[in-house]
XYZ file of C-alpha atoms in Angstrom:
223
model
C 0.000 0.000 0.000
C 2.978 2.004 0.833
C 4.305 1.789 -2.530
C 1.395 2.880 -4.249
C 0.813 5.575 -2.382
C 4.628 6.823 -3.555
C 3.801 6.059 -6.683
C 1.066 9.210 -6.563
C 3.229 11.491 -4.691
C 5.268 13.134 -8.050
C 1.378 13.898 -9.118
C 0.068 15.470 -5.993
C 2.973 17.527 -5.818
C 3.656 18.698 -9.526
C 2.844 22.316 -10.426
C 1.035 21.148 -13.402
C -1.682 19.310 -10.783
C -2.186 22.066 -8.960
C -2.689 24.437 -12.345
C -4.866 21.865 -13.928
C -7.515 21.884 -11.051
C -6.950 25.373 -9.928
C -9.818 26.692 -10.755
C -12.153 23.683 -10.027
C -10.653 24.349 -6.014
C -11.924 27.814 -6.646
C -15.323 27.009 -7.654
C -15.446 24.740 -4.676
C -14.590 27.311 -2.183
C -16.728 29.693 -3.794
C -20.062 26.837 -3.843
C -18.862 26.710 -0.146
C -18.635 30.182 0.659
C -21.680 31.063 -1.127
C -23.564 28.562 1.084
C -22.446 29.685 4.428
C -23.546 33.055 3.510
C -26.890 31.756 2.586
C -27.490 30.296 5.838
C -25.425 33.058 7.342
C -28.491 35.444 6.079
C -31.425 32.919 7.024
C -30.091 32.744 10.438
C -29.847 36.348 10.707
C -33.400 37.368 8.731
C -34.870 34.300 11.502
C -33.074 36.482 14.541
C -34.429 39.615 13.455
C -38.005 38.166 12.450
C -38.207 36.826 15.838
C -36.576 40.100 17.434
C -39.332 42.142 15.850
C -41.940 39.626 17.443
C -40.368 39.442 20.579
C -42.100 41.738 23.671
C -39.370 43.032 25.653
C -37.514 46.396 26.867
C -38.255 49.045 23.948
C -41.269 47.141 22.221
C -43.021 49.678 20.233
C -46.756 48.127 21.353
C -48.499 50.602 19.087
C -47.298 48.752 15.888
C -49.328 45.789 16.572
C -52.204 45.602 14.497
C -53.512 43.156 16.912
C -57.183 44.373 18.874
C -58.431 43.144 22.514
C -62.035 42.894 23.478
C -63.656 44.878 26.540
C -64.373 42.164 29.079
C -68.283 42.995 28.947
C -71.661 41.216 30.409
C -73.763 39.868 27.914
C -76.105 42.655 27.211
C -79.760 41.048 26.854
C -81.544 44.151 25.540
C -80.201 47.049 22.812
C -78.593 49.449 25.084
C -75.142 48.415 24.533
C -74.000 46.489 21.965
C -72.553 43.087 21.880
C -70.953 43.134 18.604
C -67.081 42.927 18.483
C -66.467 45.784 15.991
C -68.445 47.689 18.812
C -66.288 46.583 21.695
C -62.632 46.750 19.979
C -60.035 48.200 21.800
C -56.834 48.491 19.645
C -53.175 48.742 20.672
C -52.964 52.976 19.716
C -56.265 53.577 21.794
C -54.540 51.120 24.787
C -50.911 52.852 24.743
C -51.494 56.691 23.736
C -49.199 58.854 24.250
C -48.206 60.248 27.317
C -49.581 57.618 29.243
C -48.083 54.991 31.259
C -49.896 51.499 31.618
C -49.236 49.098 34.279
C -50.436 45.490 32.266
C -50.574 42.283 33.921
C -50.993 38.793 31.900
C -52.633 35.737 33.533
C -53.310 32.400 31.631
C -57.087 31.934 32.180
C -60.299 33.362 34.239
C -61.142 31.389 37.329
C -58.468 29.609 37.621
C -56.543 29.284 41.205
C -53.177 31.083 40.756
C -55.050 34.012 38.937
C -57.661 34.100 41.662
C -56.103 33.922 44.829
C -52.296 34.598 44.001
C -51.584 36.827 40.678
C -55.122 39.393 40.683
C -55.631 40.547 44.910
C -52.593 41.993 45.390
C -52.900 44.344 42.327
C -56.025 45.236 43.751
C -54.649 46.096 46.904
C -52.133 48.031 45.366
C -54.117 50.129 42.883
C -53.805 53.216 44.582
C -50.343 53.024 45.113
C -49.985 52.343 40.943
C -51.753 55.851 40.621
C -49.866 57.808 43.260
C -46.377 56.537 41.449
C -48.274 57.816 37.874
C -49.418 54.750 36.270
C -52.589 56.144 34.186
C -54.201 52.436 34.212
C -53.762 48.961 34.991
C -55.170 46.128 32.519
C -55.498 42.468 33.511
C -55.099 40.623 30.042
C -55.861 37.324 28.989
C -56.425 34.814 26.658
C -60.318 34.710 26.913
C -63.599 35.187 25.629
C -64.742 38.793 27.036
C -67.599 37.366 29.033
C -65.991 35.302 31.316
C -63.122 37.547 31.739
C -65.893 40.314 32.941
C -68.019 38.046 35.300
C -64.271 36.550 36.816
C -63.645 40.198 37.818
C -66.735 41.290 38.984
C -66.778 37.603 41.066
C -63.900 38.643 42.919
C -65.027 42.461 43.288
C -63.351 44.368 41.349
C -63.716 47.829 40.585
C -63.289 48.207 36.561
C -62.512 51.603 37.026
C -59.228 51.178 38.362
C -58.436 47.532 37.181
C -59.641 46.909 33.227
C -60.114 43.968 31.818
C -59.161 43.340 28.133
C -59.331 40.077 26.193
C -57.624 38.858 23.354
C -59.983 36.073 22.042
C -58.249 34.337 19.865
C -54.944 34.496 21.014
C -53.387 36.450 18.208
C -51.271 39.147 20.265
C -49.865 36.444 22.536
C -48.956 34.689 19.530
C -47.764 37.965 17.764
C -45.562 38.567 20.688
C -44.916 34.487 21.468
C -46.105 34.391 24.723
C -48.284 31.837 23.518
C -48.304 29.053 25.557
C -49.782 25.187 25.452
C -51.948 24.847 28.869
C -54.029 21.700 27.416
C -52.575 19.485 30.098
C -55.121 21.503 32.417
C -57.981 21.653 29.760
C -57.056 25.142 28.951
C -55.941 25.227 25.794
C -53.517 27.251 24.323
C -53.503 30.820 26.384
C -50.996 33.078 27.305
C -47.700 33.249 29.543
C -48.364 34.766 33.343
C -46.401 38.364 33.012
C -46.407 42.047 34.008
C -45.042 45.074 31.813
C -44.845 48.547 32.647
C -45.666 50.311 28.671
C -45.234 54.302 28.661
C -45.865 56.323 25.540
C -46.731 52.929 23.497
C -43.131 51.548 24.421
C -42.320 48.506 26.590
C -40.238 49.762 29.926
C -39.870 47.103 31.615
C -41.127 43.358 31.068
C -41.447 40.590 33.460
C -42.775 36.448 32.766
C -44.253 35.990 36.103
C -43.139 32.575 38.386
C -44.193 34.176 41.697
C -47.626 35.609 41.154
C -48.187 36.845 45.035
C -45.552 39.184 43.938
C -45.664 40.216 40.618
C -47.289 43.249 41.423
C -45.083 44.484 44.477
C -42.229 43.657 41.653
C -43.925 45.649 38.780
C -44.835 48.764 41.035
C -41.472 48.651 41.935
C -40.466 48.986 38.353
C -42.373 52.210 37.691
């Protein structure tokens, strides 16, 4: 084996190999190069897709063309209407400017963690939001607007300080991936527990909740 491989050594190391297949090496490293840039430019177009989707510090909210619902009662005579188009709330008319927004995102209405853990203390604290110059607080969620109304007014709460907005079909949470997959608990899919702080339409500070008792002691601390 030795000996044959000596018997292709004055090939591989003649001049005239080397010129002969020059320029095939160069259209290989060129095919290669080309390719790395390829995927060098999907990578970076999927990073910046995903940047543009992502909700965090400097978000411009207002760009969304995404709409919530007014959580609502069902109205059973014809002085209020129970038409979407009539209860839209979109994401210019939620973040105008010079106002600051304290939101808060729980996964579903009724549930235990939103009930006795993530929703009472913002409640209690709802005062203390307005005295440090937040202009609203909004309890969002993943639901039709019904039940999100009747699970607030079940637990007392005063829509004047605390709103409710729902986004029905999941379509901001999914705009903003905080979409998550809650079917283990017969939820469906719904959105991520978290807290923002939004001024002038622009994300200031962002938070995904794992201790709801304090999420909004955290977030008021943020403002």
């Amino acid at each position: 084996r030795i000996e044959k491989w000596h018997n292709f050594l004055p090939l591989l190391t003649s001049t005239s190999f080397y010129d002969a297949h020059l320029n095939l090496i160069i259209v290989m490293m060129q095919s290669i190069a080309s390719k790395f840039h390829h995927k060098l430019r999907q990578g970076i177009t999927r990073r910046a897709i995903g940047a543009s989707r992502d909700i965090s510090v400097g978000t411009d909210l207002t760009a969304s063309k995404c709409t919530f619902q007014q959580a609502r009662p069902w109205h059973m005579d014809d002085s209020k209407s129970n038409l979407a188009k009539d209860n839209v709330i979109t994401m210019p008319t939620l973040f105008p400017p010079g106002k600051k927004i304290a939101v808060f995102g729980i996964p579903a209405p009724f549930t235990g963690t939103c009930t006795t853990a993530h929703y009472p203390p913002y409640a209690t604290l709802a005062d203390q939001f307005k005295s440090a110059g937040i202009d609203s607080i909004v309890c969002y969620t993943v639901a039709d607007p019904y039940s999100h109304y009747n699970w607030g007014k079940s637990m007392g709460n005063d829509f004047e300080k605390i709103s409710f907005l729902a986004d029905v079909d999941g379509e901001w949470a999914e705009e903003y991936e905080l979409k998550r997959d809650y079917t283990g608990a017969s939820l469906g899919h719904r959105s991520e527990r978290f807290s923002m702080i939004v001024e002038d339409g622009v994300v200031k500070s962002f938070n995904f909740v794992e201790d709801a008792e304090k999420d909004a002691e955290t977030l008021l601390g943020q403002v």
